[in-house]
Amino acid sequence: MSTIGFIGLGIMGGPMARHLAAAGHDVVGFNRSPEKTRALVNAGGRAAGSVAEAVAGADVVALMLPDSPDVESVLTDGVLGTAEPGTLVIDFSTIRPDVARDLAGQAAEHGLRMLDAPVSGGQGGAENATLSIMVGGADADVDAARPLLEVVGKTVVHVGPAGAGQTVKAANQLIVAGNIALVAEALTFLQAHGADLPAAVEVLGGGLAGSAVLDQKAQKMLDGDFAPGFRVDLHHKDMQIVTSAAAQAGVVTPLGALVAQLVAATRSAGDGGLDHSALFRTIARLNGDLS
Amino acid sequence: MSTIGFIGLGIMGGPMARHLAAAGHDVVGFNRSPEKTRALVNAGGRAAGSVAEAVAGADVVALMLPDSPDVESVLTDGVLGTAEPGTLVIDFSTIRPDVARDLAGQAAEHGLRMLDAPVSGGQGGAENATLSIMVGGADADVDAARPLLEVVGKTVVHVGPAGAGQTVKAANQLIVAGNIALVAEALTFLQAHGADLPAAVEVLGGGLAGSAVLDQKAQKMLDGDFAPGFRVDLHHKDMQIVTSAAAQAGVVTPLGALVAQLVAATRSAGDGGLDHSALFRTIARLNGDLS
Amino acid sequence: MSTIGFIGLGIMGGPMARHLAAAGHDVVGFNRSPEKTRALVNAGGRAAGSVAEAVAGADVVALMLPDSPDVESVLTDGVLGTAEPGTLVIDFSTIRPDVARDLAGQAAEHGLRMLDAPVSGGQGGAENATLSIMVGGADADVDAARPLLEVVGKTVVHVGPAGAGQTVKAANQLIVAGNIALVAEALTFLQAHGADLPAAVEVLGGGLAGSAVLDQKAQKMLDGDFAPGFRVDLHHKDMQIVTSAAAQAGVVTPLGALVAQLVAATRSAGDGGLDHSALFRTIARLNGDLS
Amino acid sequence: MSTIGFIGLGIMGGPMARHLAAAGHDVVGFNRSPEKTRALVNAGGRAAGSVAEAVAGADVVALMLPDSPDVESVLTDGVLGTAEPGTLVIDFSTIRPDVARDLAGQAAEHGLRMLDAPVSGGQGGAENATLSIMVGGADADVDAARPLLEVVGKTVVHVGPAGAGQTVKAANQLIVAGNIALVAEALTFLQAHGADLPAAVEVLGGGLAGSAVLDQKAQKMLDGDFAPGFRVDLHHKDMQIVTSAAAQAGVVTPLGALVAQLVAATRSAGDGGLDHSALFRTIARLNGDLS
């Protein structure tokens, strides 16, 4: 059993920490809004009053934070000087690949072993411990972390060295946003032509046009049900990661660039708090279908 | 059992006609290159020397032809004046929705009942009788055709009135080409960042980024295996259908427009004879990765 | 002096016909709404009650009509069988290049000499006889027409064989719509950053970013003055010409495709009757700046 | 007369510094490759062995450096602690607007007055002292700098507070790259249709499609003359500035995003050292016209 300092107990980190506690680990959680530690304590964990307190004595530190600057500041201010050499740091956050690589380097200088381990599967995946986890880091560290990762995820894949997890997560977000936009355009096209939409979605799903997005999001678009789910604001943040990571590596992604614009337009229209399938509303607006 | 005049015995129409013959129907086939009728005769069908000969005496006429002008000319010159009133005409070809609607109207004026019934699933689907068929037309005519359609297809869905089958097929081709391009961009992005590509494809496939394209095409892209399959030239023709059908209906599809350009560029580069997954090569060229 | 049958006396054709009459030619005008012939008669021309009446006895036939089908029907129904062999037909309309080539071929079969001579410069250019005219056709016919063309235009350039005038006009409309959209994006970018916009427009206009669009349209965008001018609906029609002419020739134009989508979105938003600079409003909508 | 420390004597900074010396100012130049100071000395200036030496005793410090990090490091390491309070710092470099704002803030903390004053007009504009200069900063500082700015530029426009000069320069680069790409697409379209290209360029230039890019770059594209001029690599850097400044301000620029991809593709193809009009070669490649 491990002693795990878990930083960030939001809608993703909260259930993940509780699963780890339920599996018998000693989980010491910290969250900026301290009331979020209560559920962890109820699940058998402990509450810490600061990052340093959560990290002290831990052999594993887990992070689940909103964005690159959050991870940078928690790591720099509370983990690097505090954690014992040899501590395994697992960052579940979705952040910029270059920042992940930099932080892994800094962690190594302090004798820490760091993995980037962003997840997909959303709130449901966190609650049901069915996340997909894309892990970047050294073989031995991934092997050491795997038993813990398999507590919170169903699919755990080692995709390369430090930063590679973030790179694959970025690619994931590119494909997902692109598929949402494509399905939105296809449905708008079918509406304009008077096709039977549920029948069309059924037959499209059975062939090469089939996708998880079509399965999970098309009917919701037709129903106008855009309750999140994964919010546009977060997907926008992720598309900025894709865009800047592509630019840094000199990668040309014409569709990706246009998809990022459509996501940004969805947010500019005031739909940032809706599910990312609300890209449909941007396509509708371009077609004069929303006032 | 029906007497079926089947026009167009190419890589799709050939196996479809043979399945109908094997199911006990009297199939009279015609093809411009007459040697293609041989396999049908071997499967128990008959060969006709002209469209009119195939149509004479048939209670069902089936068409599987390359493009809108082919269907227009076969219908106008060989079917409309020849087929008995009441004959069911099933057009399996992928053509322009507006042409399909016009032809259905002309057929009705001649007392014929016409369905547009384009298919997806490719050569394999035709050979294994597992096609998905998107059918446009009147309820009664679809009901009448269904037993025959289920001989050649696994999924048969009535998606609306005349032309709706072509509309849904167009939407299918939009989504497929878009997904291919997105996966190509994502793989190029991952290559540039040095991720473990097969591992990345595995983990991407398990979540919301999962799609039939990712399952069936990503590894082939990585292997450089672009043997068709469904050729770029045909997908280019289909994207022209999407583009013009969208323009006619005044539908705005920004991604679709850009995807059509990428397909056109793939063809311009001389890759028209490759599988449509060769869109990957266009993305690679934009990244300076192919000479 | 020539006898000129002039078909189409709208906001462009009306002043053009009057300039020809004022220059001493015998101009016989026809317009579907006959009250539009009055101004021509006041300017010394004559009114015809039908296309055939306008064409009878003319040694030059001029057309200024809205779209390809209009030119096709007037030519087929009223000109080809009526005009004397040797008559010079000058089509000032903006139509599809392939239609222009076809019609020139049909005219030749009837012994007529046809030029496509679309114009730029708008209503102001027509009224002030300062149009730019891009002429496609045979050298001798262009030479014969030049004195007449110079009555209505300031710049008359022979750009190639039949259809070439329309091709160059299509390229013109591509560049103009693209420039309008670029300027709209640049101004939106500058607004968001709080730059001094009139000062910015001034300094941008002095360098390599300078253009007629920046000179004539930027301030109107900032003022919200979208009174036409050249209406979005017409530019939309022209972008469909660009798009289909590019597709027919297999030309890949990624920006052109996206610009056409933005023009279509402007029309879908209900701004079709505004000046084409109202593309600015589509960019503003994408930025959440218009309700 | 002023004593001016001028940092960065490359193809732009070199002639600018010499014009200032020729106008009677005491110009002390520094360049990383010291041989570039020779021409300045010949023109009546003086050579410094370090940034600090150039800055010591100057009442004006001018910078003309390649990119944001260069300006940051020169300013931080050599200017902020060295220059006398009250010194006017004029940064002619093209850098990120947010960096320009930050640096102006830091300069103010050291009692310095800083202007961002990026230029357009290229090498020719620097040599002929005909640059356009877009200036961001406080009114009084712009007034103080104006006599010097007018020595090197023909058009000097105050476009807003600190950073606004860079914002306007970014907008300039967006419009210029977009226009180049549009002209490249239009010429490719015209080539495919067999139009007379020089005639087409002439008539396009006379109307609303006219632009400085069409005047200065179209014929060079047709001639295949891509000798710089302004290199693709630099325009690529500038498009990254546009893209990130747009993203930071939440501005949606669909065309700008696609143009940035085309510039990046031009660089990826190995054309980074050519003039930015080599975007034509990327469009040609997409059309299969270059091997």
mmCIF file of C-alpha atoms in Angstrom, chain A residues 20-269:
data_model
loop_
_atom_site.group_PDB
_atom_site.id
_atom_site.type_symbol
_atom_site.label_atom_id
_atom_site.label_comp_id
_atom_site.label_asym_id
_atom_site.label_seq_id
_atom_site.Cartn_x
_atom_site.Cartn_y
_atom_site.Cartn_z
ATOM 1 C CA LEU A 20 -7.537 5.037 -4.339
ATOM 2 C CA ALA A 21 -8.555 5.301 -0.676
ATOM 3 C CA ALA A 22 -11.197 2.627 -1.167
ATOM 4 C CA ALA A 23 -8.501 0.374 -2.610
ATOM 5 C CA GLY A 24 -6.670 0.562 0.710
ATOM 6 C CA HIS A 25 -4.114 3.301 0.060
ATOM 7 C CA ASP A 26 -3.384 6.028 2.562
ATOM 8 C CA VAL A 27 -4.603 9.076 0.615
ATOM 9 C CA VAL A 28 -3.914 12.556 1.971
ATOM 10 C CA GLY A 29 -5.841 15.091 -0.046
ATOM 11 C CA PHE A 30 -5.488 18.811 -0.507
ATOM 12 C CA ASN A 31 -7.811 21.170 -2.319
ATOM 13 C CA ARG A 32 -7.870 24.958 -2.487
ATOM 14 C CA SER A 33 -11.551 24.918 -1.433
ATOM 15 C CA PRO A 34 -11.092 22.786 1.700
ATOM 16 C CA GLU A 35 -14.713 21.554 1.876
ATOM 17 C CA LYS A 36 -13.913 19.224 -1.030
ATOM 18 C CA THR A 37 -11.732 17.108 1.267
ATOM 19 C CA ARG A 38 -14.776 15.991 3.253
ATOM 20 C CA ALA A 39 -15.883 13.309 0.788
ATOM 21 C CA LEU A 40 -12.346 11.925 0.770
ATOM 22 C CA VAL A 41 -12.286 11.733 4.550
ATOM 23 C CA ASN A 42 -15.660 9.959 4.476
ATOM 24 C CA ALA A 43 -14.126 7.454 2.052
ATOM 25 C CA GLY A 44 -11.287 6.715 4.471
ATOM 26 C CA GLY A 45 -8.735 9.304 3.379
ATOM 27 C CA ARG A 46 -7.199 12.188 5.252
ATOM 28 C CA ALA A 47 -7.329 15.954 4.702
ATOM 29 C CA ALA A 48 -4.230 18.156 4.454
ATOM 30 C CA GLY A 49 -4.171 21.903 5.074
ATOM 31 C CA SER A 50 -1.515 22.629 2.462
ATOM 32 C CA VAL A 51 0.250 21.074 -0.486
ATOM 33 C CA ALA A 52 3.338 20.621 1.641
ATOM 34 C CA GLU A 53 1.381 18.788 4.313
ATOM 35 C CA ALA A 54 -0.118 16.440 1.677
ATOM 36 C CA VAL A 55 3.295 15.771 0.204
ATOM 37 C CA ALA A 56 5.182 15.224 3.444
ATOM 38 C CA GLY A 57 5.658 11.504 3.977
ATOM 39 C CA ALA A 58 4.027 10.516 0.694
ATOM 40 C CA ASP A 59 5.726 8.015 -1.598
ATOM 41 C CA VAL A 60 3.372 9.032 -4.415
ATOM 42 C CA VAL A 61 2.136 12.534 -5.251
ATOM 43 C CA ALA A 62 -0.843 12.805 -7.595
ATOM 44 C CA LEU A 63 -2.001 16.032 -9.251
ATOM 45 C CA MET A 64 -5.325 16.761 -10.967
ATOM 46 C CA LEU A 65 -5.383 20.475 -11.721
ATOM 47 C CA PRO A 66 -7.044 22.730 -14.313
ATOM 48 C CA ASP A 67 -4.183 24.061 -16.424
ATOM 49 C CA SER A 68 -0.436 24.370 -17.008
ATOM 50 C CA PRO A 69 0.186 27.326 -14.649
ATOM 51 C CA ASP A 70 -1.596 25.508 -11.787
ATOM 52 C CA VAL A 71 0.618 22.454 -12.152
ATOM 53 C CA GLU A 72 3.720 24.625 -12.475
ATOM 54 C CA SER A 73 3.000 26.574 -9.328
ATOM 55 C CA VAL A 74 1.967 23.590 -7.181
ATOM 56 C CA LEU A 75 5.018 21.647 -8.283
ATOM 57 C CA THR A 76 7.470 24.491 -7.875
ATOM 58 C CA ASP A 77 6.135 25.885 -4.609
ATOM 59 C CA GLY A 78 4.910 22.793 -2.820
ATOM 60 C CA VAL A 79 6.360 19.587 -4.213
ATOM 61 C CA LEU A 80 9.894 19.986 -5.538
ATOM 62 C CA GLY A 81 11.469 21.119 -2.286
ATOM 63 C CA THR A 82 9.262 18.993 -0.057
ATOM 64 C CA ALA A 83 8.920 15.514 -1.494
ATOM 65 C CA GLU A 84 11.475 12.873 -0.569
ATOM 66 C CA PRO A 85 13.896 11.836 -3.336
ATOM 67 C CA GLY A 86 12.483 8.819 -5.116
ATOM 68 C CA THR A 87 8.881 9.989 -4.772
ATOM 69 C CA LEU A 88 6.715 9.155 -7.786
ATOM 70 C CA VAL A 89 4.801 12.201 -9.075
ATOM 71 C CA ILE A 90 1.803 11.409 -11.289
ATOM 72 C CA ASP A 91 0.244 14.394 -13.034
ATOM 73 C CA PHE A 92 -3.261 13.527 -14.253
ATOM 74 C CA SER A 93 -3.916 17.115 -15.425
ATOM 75 C CA THR A 94 -4.188 18.039 -19.100
ATOM 76 C CA ILE A 95 -1.435 20.560 -19.746
ATOM 77 C CA ARG A 96 0.979 21.644 -22.467
ATOM 78 C CA PRO A 97 3.391 18.875 -23.550
ATOM 79 C CA ASP A 98 6.370 21.223 -23.377
ATOM 80 C CA VAL A 99 5.488 22.210 -19.828
ATOM 81 C CA ALA A 100 5.134 18.525 -18.924
ATOM 82 C CA ARG A 101 8.605 17.837 -20.307
ATOM 83 C CA ASP A 102 10.100 20.808 -18.456
ATOM 84 C CA LEU A 103 8.496 19.822 -15.176
ATOM 85 C CA ALA A 104 9.658 16.214 -15.544
ATOM 86 C CA GLY A 105 13.163 17.554 -16.006
ATOM 87 C CA GLN A 106 12.907 19.754 -12.920
ATOM 88 C CA ALA A 107 11.488 16.855 -10.921
ATOM 89 C CA ALA A 108 14.425 14.671 -11.987
ATOM 90 C CA GLU A 109 16.849 17.339 -10.784
ATOM 91 C CA HIS A 110 15.227 17.006 -7.362
ATOM 92 C CA GLY A 111 15.485 13.220 -7.496
ATOM 93 C CA LEU A 112 11.777 12.747 -8.169
ATOM 94 C CA ARG A 113 10.267 10.442 -10.809
ATOM 95 C CA MET A 114 7.480 12.152 -12.764
ATOM 96 C CA LEU A 115 4.836 10.836 -15.110
ATOM 97 C CA ASP A 116 2.331 12.765 -17.192
ATOM 98 C CA ALA A 117 -0.873 10.751 -17.152
ATOM 99 C CA PRO A 118 -3.783 12.742 -18.600
ATOM 100 C CA VAL A 119 -7.080 10.940 -18.819
ATOM 101 C CA SER A 120 -10.086 10.731 -21.069
ATOM 102 C CA GLY A 121 -13.554 9.543 -20.188
ATOM 103 C CA GLY A 122 -14.808 12.557 -18.282
ATOM 104 C CA GLN A 123 -16.675 12.776 -15.005
ATOM 105 C CA GLY A 124 -18.406 9.446 -15.623
ATOM 106 C CA GLY A 125 -15.080 7.758 -16.256
ATOM 107 C CA ALA A 126 -13.666 9.199 -13.038
ATOM 108 C CA GLU A 127 -16.658 8.106 -10.984
ATOM 109 C CA ASN A 128 -16.767 4.610 -12.476
ATOM 110 C CA ALA A 129 -12.972 4.189 -12.525
ATOM 111 C CA THR A 130 -13.135 3.528 -16.262
ATOM 112 C CA LEU A 131 -10.833 6.296 -17.457
ATOM 113 C CA SER A 132 -8.437 5.859 -20.349
ATOM 114 C CA ILE A 133 -5.006 6.984 -19.207
ATOM 115 C CA MET A 134 -2.226 7.985 -21.618
ATOM 116 C CA VAL A 135 1.063 7.829 -19.780
ATOM 117 C CA GLY A 136 4.366 9.487 -20.619
ATOM 118 C CA GLY A 137 7.554 8.718 -18.705
ATOM 119 C CA ALA A 138 10.262 6.140 -18.071
ATOM 120 C CA ASP A 139 9.427 2.419 -18.312
ATOM 121 C CA ALA A 140 10.309 1.646 -14.681
ATOM 122 C CA ASP A 141 8.235 4.533 -13.370
ATOM 123 C CA VAL A 142 5.232 3.546 -15.493
ATOM 124 C CA ASP A 143 5.571 -0.023 -14.201
ATOM 125 C CA ALA A 144 5.691 1.256 -10.629
ATOM 126 C CA ALA A 145 2.622 3.428 -11.146
ATOM 127 C CA ARG A 146 0.554 0.913 -13.082
ATOM 128 C CA PRO A 147 -1.166 -0.715 -10.065
ATOM 129 C CA LEU A 148 -2.363 2.686 -8.906
ATOM 130 C CA LEU A 149 -3.365 3.793 -12.417
ATOM 131 C CA GLU A 150 -5.410 0.652 -12.836
ATOM 132 C CA VAL A 151 -7.381 1.553 -9.718
ATOM 133 C CA VAL A 152 -8.761 4.646 -11.454
ATOM 134 C CA GLY A 153 -8.647 3.632 -15.124
ATOM 135 C CA LYS A 154 -9.747 0.795 -17.359
ATOM 136 C CA THR A 155 -7.224 1.399 -20.107
ATOM 137 C CA VAL A 156 -3.680 2.361 -19.159
ATOM 138 C CA VAL A 157 -1.295 2.784 -22.084
ATOM 139 C CA HIS A 158 2.331 3.863 -21.978
ATOM 140 C CA VAL A 159 2.698 6.092 -25.011
ATOM 141 C CA GLY A 160 6.294 7.343 -24.783
ATOM 142 C CA PRO A 161 8.733 9.422 -22.739
ATOM 143 C CA ALA A 162 7.891 12.431 -20.555
ATOM 144 C CA GLY A 163 5.358 14.667 -22.284
ATOM 145 C CA ALA A 164 4.076 11.927 -24.588
ATOM 146 C CA GLY A 165 0.969 11.443 -22.486
ATOM 147 C CA GLN A 166 0.091 15.099 -22.975
ATOM 148 C CA THR A 167 0.850 14.857 -26.675
ATOM 149 C CA VAL A 168 -1.559 11.949 -27.088
ATOM 150 C CA LYS A 169 -4.186 13.732 -25.022
ATOM 151 C CA ALA A 170 -3.806 16.753 -27.301
ATOM 152 C CA ALA A 171 -4.295 14.517 -30.345
ATOM 153 C CA ASN A 172 -7.349 13.039 -28.642
ATOM 154 C CA GLN A 173 -8.878 16.469 -28.155
ATOM 155 C CA LEU A 174 -8.134 17.443 -31.751
ATOM 156 C CA ILE A 175 -9.929 14.372 -33.083
ATOM 157 C CA VAL A 176 -12.871 14.742 -30.694
ATOM 158 C CA ALA A 177 -13.503 18.420 -31.470
ATOM 159 C CA GLY A 178 -13.078 17.735 -35.178
ATOM 160 C CA ASN A 179 -15.537 14.856 -35.086
ATOM 161 C CA ILE A 180 -18.074 16.927 -33.187
ATOM 162 C CA ALA A 181 -17.815 19.682 -35.785
ATOM 163 C CA LEU A 182 -18.082 17.208 -38.683
ATOM 164 C CA VAL A 183 -21.132 15.523 -37.208
ATOM 165 C CA ALA A 184 -22.657 18.961 -36.588
ATOM 166 C CA GLU A 185 -22.105 19.935 -40.226
ATOM 167 C CA ALA A 186 -23.477 16.621 -41.483
ATOM 168 C CA LEU A 187 -26.619 16.912 -39.353
ATOM 169 C CA THR A 188 -27.160 20.515 -40.472
ATOM 170 C CA PHE A 189 -26.788 19.395 -44.086
ATOM 171 C CA LEU A 190 -29.293 16.576 -43.540
ATOM 172 C CA GLN A 191 -31.771 18.879 -41.784
ATOM 173 C CA ALA A 192 -31.656 21.322 -44.675
ATOM 174 C CA HIS A 193 -32.425 18.483 -47.091
ATOM 175 C CA GLY A 194 -35.311 17.129 -45.023
ATOM 176 C CA ALA A 195 -33.825 13.703 -44.308
ATOM 177 C CA ASP A 196 -35.192 11.550 -41.475
ATOM 178 C CA LEU A 197 -32.527 12.434 -38.931
ATOM 179 C CA PRO A 198 -32.710 9.575 -36.401
ATOM 180 C CA ALA A 199 -32.782 7.078 -39.288
ATOM 181 C CA ALA A 200 -29.808 8.830 -40.861
ATOM 182 C CA VAL A 201 -27.842 8.745 -37.597
ATOM 183 C CA GLU A 202 -28.564 5.029 -37.304
ATOM 184 C CA VAL A 203 -27.333 4.136 -40.762
ATOM 185 C CA LEU A 204 -24.314 6.496 -40.581
ATOM 186 C CA GLY A 205 -23.282 4.844 -37.325
ATOM 187 C CA GLY A 206 -23.142 1.395 -38.888
ATOM 188 C CA GLY A 207 -20.410 2.101 -41.421
ATOM 189 C CA LEU A 208 -17.121 3.891 -41.914
ATOM 190 C CA ALA A 209 -18.719 7.139 -40.705
ATOM 191 C CA GLY A 210 -19.326 5.554 -37.301
ATOM 192 C CA SER A 211 -17.671 7.048 -34.232
ATOM 193 C CA ALA A 212 -18.066 7.447 -30.502
ATOM 194 C CA VAL A 213 -19.029 11.064 -31.132
ATOM 195 C CA LEU A 214 -21.815 10.030 -33.487
ATOM 196 C CA ASP A 215 -23.024 7.457 -30.958
ATOM 197 C CA GLN A 216 -22.908 9.727 -27.931
ATOM 198 C CA LYS A 217 -23.475 13.240 -29.235
ATOM 199 C CA ALA A 218 -25.590 13.253 -32.431
ATOM 200 C CA GLN A 219 -28.942 12.623 -30.799
ATOM 201 C CA LYS A 220 -28.184 15.194 -28.106
ATOM 202 C CA MET A 221 -27.454 17.761 -30.817
ATOM 203 C CA LEU A 222 -30.797 16.999 -32.434
ATOM 204 C CA ASP A 223 -32.520 17.248 -29.047
ATOM 205 C CA GLY A 224 -30.810 20.539 -28.210
ATOM 206 C CA ASP A 225 -29.473 18.927 -25.028
ATOM 207 C CA PHE A 226 -26.166 20.618 -24.327
ATOM 208 C CA ALA A 227 -25.887 20.068 -20.569
ATOM 209 C CA PRO A 228 -22.240 19.256 -19.773
ATOM 210 C CA GLY A 229 -20.496 16.837 -19.916
ATOM 211 C CA PHE A 230 -17.214 18.308 -20.950
ATOM 212 C CA ARG A 231 -17.475 22.052 -21.198
ATOM 213 C CA VAL A 232 -16.606 24.101 -24.269
ATOM 214 C CA ASP A 233 -14.344 26.298 -22.101
ATOM 215 C CA LEU A 234 -12.199 23.304 -21.239
ATOM 216 C CA HIS A 235 -12.103 22.027 -24.780
ATOM 217 C CA HIS A 236 -11.115 25.536 -25.869
ATOM 218 C CA LYS A 237 -8.216 25.439 -23.420
ATOM 219 C CA ASP A 238 -7.224 22.059 -24.842
ATOM 220 C CA MET A 239 -7.386 23.301 -28.445
ATOM 221 C CA GLN A 240 -5.001 26.087 -27.453
ATOM 222 C CA ILE A 241 -2.669 23.350 -26.231
ATOM 223 C CA VAL A 242 -3.024 21.485 -29.528
ATOM 224 C CA THR A 243 -2.443 24.648 -31.524
ATOM 225 C CA SER A 244 0.605 25.785 -29.618
ATOM 226 C CA ALA A 245 2.110 22.295 -29.444
ATOM 227 C CA ALA A 246 1.666 21.940 -33.209
ATOM 228 C CA ALA A 247 3.225 25.351 -33.796
ATOM 229 C CA GLN A 248 6.182 24.578 -31.557
ATOM 230 C CA ALA A 249 6.868 21.345 -33.399
ATOM 231 C CA GLY A 250 6.284 23.013 -36.766
ATOM 232 C CA VAL A 251 3.392 20.674 -37.567
ATOM 233 C CA VAL A 252 0.867 21.810 -40.182
ATOM 234 C CA THR A 253 -2.722 20.857 -39.296
ATOM 235 C CA PRO A 254 -5.145 22.790 -41.492
ATOM 236 C CA LEU A 255 -8.301 21.124 -40.190
ATOM 237 C CA GLY A 256 -7.105 21.361 -36.619
ATOM 238 C CA ALA A 257 -6.557 25.095 -37.025
ATOM 239 C CA LEU A 258 -10.064 25.611 -38.360
ATOM 240 C CA VAL A 259 -11.610 23.391 -35.683
ATOM 241 C CA ALA A 260 -9.853 25.467 -33.012
ATOM 242 C CA GLN A 261 -11.463 28.569 -34.517
ATOM 243 C CA LEU A 262 -14.912 26.979 -34.382
ATOM 244 C CA VAL A 263 -14.402 26.023 -30.736
ATOM 245 C CA ALA A 264 -13.261 29.581 -29.990
ATOM 246 C CA ALA A 265 -16.330 30.942 -31.778
ATOM 247 C CA THR A 266 -18.569 28.706 -29.664
ATOM 248 C CA ARG A 267 -17.053 30.209 -26.570
ATOM 249 C CA SER A 268 -17.250 33.761 -27.922
ATOM 250 C CA ALA A 269 -20.963 33.228 -28.529
#
